[in-house]
Amino acid sequence: MTAKPRIALIIGSTRPTRFADTPAQWMLKQAAARDDMDVEVVDLRDHPLPFFDEATSNLWAPSQNPEAIRWQQTIGAYDGYIFVVAEYNHSITGVLKNALDQAYVEWNRKPFTAIGYGGTGATRAVEHLRGIGVELQMVSTKSAVHIGGGDFIAIHPYFGKQPIEAIEANLLPSATAALDELVWWAKATMAARAAGA
C-alpha cells in the first residue's frame, strides 16, 4: 500500500488559557517532518459539540445533531489520531471525552497515540484514553509522549516560561517511537479495512 496515512492531531482542551497549543504545535512539527504520514490539526474549539444527547451511539442509529454529524464526518476522514491530552483530576478533559462519545464507527479499527502534559505527564489520563479507545475498537500505540515534572514546570507560562525546545531532547525518543508505531498500525489497519477484514 503506497498511500500515506492521514493523521488528525486532535487538541483535547478548549479552555481560553489552555497550554495545549504548545505541545500540539511541537508534535505537529515532529509529524510534519516525516514523509510517511500527512498530519492535520483538528481543534475541538472548532467543533462546538453539545453534551452527548443522542438516542444512542451511532453504532446503532445515525446521529441527529448537525454538529455531531459534522464531527463524525471530520474524524472519519482520517486513518489515525494523535491526541493532545491534558490531565484533569486523573483523567482526560470532559470536552475530549464528549468528543470521543459523539462517534463510534468513525474511530473503529484505527490507531492512536498521545502527547500528554501535566504534573505526571498525563500518564493517568492517557491510560484512561487507552481504555476508552479499546471500547471504540481503536488500537493504541505502546509509546506516547509525556511532558511532566520538571520539564512541565520549565516550559509552563506560569513558571519557567522556557520554550519547549529547551526540553526537546527529553521528548524526541518517545515522540519518534510513538509516531513510528502509529504509522505501522495505520498502514496495517488501512490494508485490513481495504480488504474488508
mmCIF file of C-alpha atoms in Angstrom:
data_model
loop_
_atom_site.group_PDB
_atom_site.id
_atom_site.type_symbol
_atom_site.label_atom_id
_atom_site.label_comp_id
_atom_site.label_asym_id
_atom_site.label_seq_id
_atom_site.Cartn_x
_atom_site.Cartn_y
_atom_site.Cartn_z
ATOM 1 C CA MET A 1 0.000 0.000 0.000
ATOM 2 C CA THR A 2 1.538 3.302 -1.087
ATOM 3 C CA ALA A 3 -0.983 5.802 0.298
ATOM 4 C CA LYS A 4 0.312 7.778 3.244
ATOM 5 C CA PRO A 5 -1.919 7.639 6.307
ATOM 6 C CA ARG A 6 -3.928 10.774 7.039
ATOM 7 C CA ILE A 7 -3.477 11.598 10.714
ATOM 8 C CA ALA A 8 -5.530 14.029 12.797
ATOM 9 C CA LEU A 9 -3.785 15.769 15.675
ATOM 10 C CA ILE A 10 -6.746 16.401 17.981
ATOM 11 C CA ILE A 11 -6.371 19.186 20.546
ATOM 12 C CA GLY A 12 -8.321 17.921 23.546
ATOM 13 C CA SER A 13 -8.780 21.151 25.518
ATOM 14 C CA THR A 14 -10.872 24.209 24.718
ATOM 15 C CA ARG A 15 -10.115 26.485 27.691
ATOM 16 C CA PRO A 16 -9.159 30.055 26.742
ATOM 17 C CA THR A 17 -5.939 29.712 28.778
ATOM 18 C CA ARG A 18 -5.091 26.189 27.651
ATOM 19 C CA PHE A 19 -1.488 25.038 27.468
ATOM 20 C CA ALA A 20 -2.357 22.512 24.769
ATOM 21 C CA ASP A 21 -1.162 24.623 21.854
ATOM 22 C CA THR A 22 2.483 24.319 22.927
ATOM 23 C CA PRO A 23 2.681 20.503 22.833
ATOM 24 C CA ALA A 24 0.292 20.387 19.868
ATOM 25 C CA GLN A 25 2.496 22.591 17.697
ATOM 26 C CA TRP A 26 5.619 20.722 18.776
ATOM 27 C CA MET A 27 4.079 17.343 17.938
ATOM 28 C CA LEU A 28 2.752 18.712 14.645
ATOM 29 C CA LYS A 29 6.302 19.773 13.770
ATOM 30 C CA GLN A 30 7.642 16.279 14.523
ATOM 31 C CA ALA A 31 4.945 14.587 12.450
ATOM 32 C CA ALA A 32 5.177 17.056 9.570
ATOM 33 C CA ALA A 33 8.939 16.454 9.284
ATOM 34 C CA ARG A 34 8.270 12.839 8.328
ATOM 35 C CA ASP A 35 7.492 11.613 4.828
ATOM 36 C CA ASP A 36 5.346 8.652 5.878
ATOM 37 C CA MET A 37 2.200 10.491 7.053
ATOM 38 C CA ASP A 38 0.096 13.555 6.370
ATOM 39 C CA VAL A 39 -0.995 15.278 9.572
ATOM 40 C CA GLU A 40 -3.583 17.993 10.186
ATOM 41 C CA VAL A 41 -4.710 19.743 13.362
ATOM 42 C CA VAL A 42 -8.305 19.150 14.462
ATOM 43 C CA ASP A 43 -9.136 21.610 17.238
ATOM 44 C CA LEU A 44 -12.127 20.885 19.449
ATOM 45 C CA ARG A 45 -12.664 24.646 19.641
ATOM 46 C CA ASP A 46 -13.830 24.405 16.028
ATOM 47 C CA HIS A 47 -16.397 21.746 16.914
ATOM 48 C CA PRO A 48 -18.953 23.103 19.416
ATOM 49 C CA LEU A 49 -20.434 19.737 20.259
ATOM 50 C CA PRO A 50 -23.366 19.506 22.659
ATOM 51 C CA PHE A 51 -23.068 17.142 25.586
ATOM 52 C CA PHE A 52 -23.893 13.751 24.130
ATOM 53 C CA ASP A 53 -27.689 13.697 23.881
ATOM 54 C CA GLU A 54 -28.412 11.288 21.045
ATOM 55 C CA ALA A 55 -30.898 8.458 21.492
ATOM 56 C CA THR A 56 -27.998 6.021 21.116
ATOM 57 C CA SER A 57 -24.459 5.703 19.825
ATOM 58 C CA ASN A 58 -24.106 5.951 16.067
ATOM 59 C CA LEU A 59 -23.097 2.292 16.217
ATOM 60 C CA TRP A 60 -26.858 1.627 16.441
ATOM 61 C CA ALA A 61 -28.543 4.591 14.747
ATOM 62 C CA PRO A 62 -27.487 7.738 12.861
ATOM 63 C CA SER A 63 -26.899 10.831 14.977
ATOM 64 C CA GLN A 64 -29.346 13.715 14.626
ATOM 65 C CA ASN A 65 -27.393 16.753 15.842
ATOM 66 C CA PRO A 66 -25.734 18.590 12.915
ATOM 67 C CA GLU A 67 -22.574 19.292 14.935
ATOM 68 C CA ALA A 68 -22.254 15.642 15.871
ATOM 69 C CA ILE A 69 -22.658 14.658 12.223
ATOM 70 C CA ARG A 70 -20.056 17.249 11.147
ATOM 71 C CA TRP A 71 -17.676 15.909 13.799
ATOM 72 C CA GLN A 72 -18.179 12.331 12.616
ATOM 73 C CA GLN A 73 -17.505 13.350 9.025
ATOM 74 C CA THR A 74 -14.367 15.217 10.081
ATOM 75 C CA ILE A 75 -12.762 12.438 12.095
ATOM 76 C CA GLY A 76 -13.978 9.709 9.788
ATOM 77 C CA ALA A 77 -11.727 11.054 7.039
ATOM 78 C CA TYR A 78 -8.555 10.130 8.958
ATOM 79 C CA ASP A 79 -6.599 6.894 9.248
ATOM 80 C CA GLY A 80 -5.183 7.548 12.722
ATOM 81 C CA TYR A 81 -5.028 10.070 15.525
ATOM 82 C CA ILE A 82 -2.653 11.880 17.836
ATOM 83 C CA PHE A 83 -4.481 13.164 20.912
ATOM 84 C CA VAL A 84 -3.149 16.157 22.828
ATOM 85 C CA VAL A 85 -4.100 15.234 26.377
ATOM 86 C CA ALA A 86 -4.385 17.432 29.445
ATOM 87 C CA GLU A 87 -4.890 15.646 32.747
ATOM 88 C CA TYR A 88 -7.830 16.902 34.811
ATOM 89 C CA ASN A 89 -8.363 15.104 38.139
ATOM 90 C CA HIS A 90 -6.539 11.961 36.968
ATOM 91 C CA SER A 91 -8.375 11.688 33.639
ATOM 92 C CA ILE A 92 -8.920 13.310 30.256
ATOM 93 C CA THR A 93 -10.829 16.547 29.824
ATOM 94 C CA GLY A 94 -14.616 16.460 29.710
ATOM 95 C CA VAL A 95 -14.620 18.004 26.254
ATOM 96 C CA LEU A 96 -12.358 15.261 24.882
ATOM 97 C CA LYS A 97 -14.462 12.505 26.455
ATOM 98 C CA ASN A 98 -17.575 14.069 24.954
ATOM 99 C CA ALA A 99 -15.919 14.246 21.522
ATOM 100 C CA LEU A 100 -14.969 10.586 21.745
ATOM 101 C CA ASP A 101 -18.544 9.676 22.718
ATOM 102 C CA GLN A 102 -20.033 11.598 19.781
ATOM 103 C CA ALA A 103 -18.802 8.979 17.294
ATOM 104 C CA TYR A 104 -18.230 5.271 17.171
ATOM 105 C CA VAL A 105 -17.950 3.754 13.730
ATOM 106 C CA GLU A 106 -15.563 6.525 12.639
ATOM 107 C CA TRP A 107 -12.995 5.520 15.288
ATOM 108 C CA ASN A 108 -13.208 1.767 14.628
ATOM 109 C CA ARG A 109 -10.084 -0.146 13.632
ATOM 110 C CA LYS A 110 -7.852 2.917 13.592
ATOM 111 C CA PRO A 111 -4.751 3.596 15.699
ATOM 112 C CA PHE A 112 -3.942 6.447 18.027
ATOM 113 C CA THR A 113 -1.152 7.813 20.153
ATOM 114 C CA ALA A 114 -0.950 10.767 22.523
ATOM 115 C CA ILE A 115 1.123 13.626 23.817
ATOM 116 C CA GLY A 116 0.126 14.371 27.388
ATOM 117 C CA TYR A 117 1.114 17.077 29.817
ATOM 118 C CA GLY A 118 0.729 17.862 33.486
ATOM 119 C CA GLY A 119 2.413 17.125 36.799
ATOM 120 C CA THR A 120 2.779 13.425 35.992
ATOM 121 C CA GLY A 121 2.885 13.896 32.230
ATOM 122 C CA ALA A 122 -0.809 12.985 31.954
ATOM 123 C CA THR A 123 0.050 9.316 32.452
ATOM 124 C CA ARG A 124 -3.235 8.584 34.209
ATOM 125 C CA ALA A 125 -5.244 10.479 31.610
ATOM 126 C CA VAL A 126 -3.518 8.662 28.742
ATOM 127 C CA GLU A 127 -4.274 5.334 30.424
ATOM 128 C CA HIS A 128 -7.936 6.327 30.641
ATOM 129 C CA LEU A 129 -7.822 7.343 26.980
ATOM 130 C CA ARG A 130 -6.462 3.909 26.093
ATOM 131 C CA GLY A 131 -9.341 2.206 27.886
ATOM 132 C CA ILE A 132 -11.851 4.360 26.036
ATOM 133 C CA GLY A 133 -10.079 3.656 22.766
ATOM 134 C CA VAL A 134 -10.359 -0.101 23.271
ATOM 135 C CA GLU A 135 -14.120 0.243 23.727
ATOM 136 C CA LEU A 136 -14.237 2.236 20.474
ATOM 137 C CA GLN A 137 -12.346 -0.614 18.730
ATOM 138 C CA MET A 138 -9.233 1.514 18.300
ATOM 139 C CA VAL A 139 -5.592 0.433 18.513
ATOM 140 C CA SER A 140 -3.336 2.240 20.989
ATOM 141 C CA THR A 141 0.367 2.562 20.421
ATOM 142 C CA LYS A 142 2.573 1.404 23.274
ATOM 143 C CA SER A 143 4.566 4.634 23.187
ATOM 144 C CA ALA A 144 3.302 8.117 23.960
ATOM 145 C CA VAL A 145 4.902 11.456 24.820
ATOM 146 C CA HIS A 146 4.623 12.626 28.422
ATOM 147 C CA ILE A 147 5.586 16.151 29.498
ATOM 148 C CA GLY A 148 5.687 16.103 33.278
ATOM 149 C CA GLY A 149 7.617 17.013 36.395
ATOM 150 C CA GLY A 150 10.466 19.448 35.959
ATOM 151 C CA ASP A 151 10.067 19.517 32.182
ATOM 152 C CA PHE A 152 6.461 20.650 32.500
ATOM 153 C CA ILE A 153 7.373 23.318 35.047
ATOM 154 C CA ALA A 154 10.258 24.533 32.867
ATOM 155 C CA ILE A 155 8.055 25.321 29.871
ATOM 156 C CA HIS A 156 4.814 26.306 31.607
ATOM 157 C CA PRO A 157 3.971 30.001 31.078
ATOM 158 C CA TYR A 158 3.245 30.495 34.798
ATOM 159 C CA PHE A 159 6.570 29.051 35.937
ATOM 160 C CA GLY A 160 9.738 28.501 33.901
ATOM 161 C CA LYS A 161 8.482 30.198 30.737
ATOM 162 C CA GLN A 162 11.081 28.441 28.580
ATOM 163 C CA PRO A 163 10.361 27.373 25.006
ATOM 164 C CA ILE A 164 9.531 23.713 24.504
ATOM 165 C CA GLU A 165 12.789 23.342 22.594
ATOM 166 C CA ALA A 166 14.554 23.586 25.982
ATOM 167 C CA ILE A 167 13.254 20.096 26.850
ATOM 168 C CA GLU A 168 13.062 18.723 23.321
ATOM 169 C CA ALA A 169 15.913 16.250 23.798
ATOM 170 C CA ASN A 170 13.871 14.570 26.543
ATOM 171 C CA LEU A 171 10.819 14.234 24.283
ATOM 172 C CA LEU A 172 12.270 13.196 20.936
ATOM 173 C CA PRO A 173 12.886 9.483 21.668
ATOM 174 C CA SER A 174 9.305 8.871 22.807
ATOM 175 C CA ALA A 175 7.878 11.033 20.008
ATOM 176 C CA THR A 176 9.822 9.079 17.389
ATOM 177 C CA ALA A 177 8.718 5.756 18.856
ATOM 178 C CA ALA A 178 5.076 6.860 19.112
ATOM 179 C CA LEU A 179 4.971 8.116 15.529
ATOM 180 C CA ASP A 180 6.766 5.034 14.182
ATOM 181 C CA GLU A 181 4.198 2.805 15.894
ATOM 182 C CA LEU A 182 1.303 4.985 14.748
ATOM 183 C CA VAL A 183 2.374 4.767 11.104
ATOM 184 C CA TRP A 184 2.876 0.989 11.315
ATOM 185 C CA TRP A 185 -0.582 0.456 12.780
ATOM 186 C CA ALA A 186 -2.180 2.969 10.414
ATOM 187 C CA LYS A 187 -0.807 1.152 7.382
ATOM 188 C CA ALA A 188 -1.803 -2.223 8.805
ATOM 189 C CA THR A 189 -5.352 -1.160 9.619
ATOM 190 C CA MET A 190 -5.755 0.682 6.312
ATOM 191 C CA ALA A 191 -4.821 -2.514 4.472
ATOM 192 C CA ALA A 192 -7.157 -4.598 6.619
ATOM 193 C CA ARG A 193 -10.080 -2.187 6.167
ATOM 194 C CA ALA A 194 -9.473 -2.100 2.399
ATOM 195 C CA ALA A 195 -9.551 -5.894 2.337
ATOM 196 C CA GLY A 196 -12.828 -5.877 4.200
ATOM 197 C CA ALA A 197 -11.327 -7.592 7.231
#
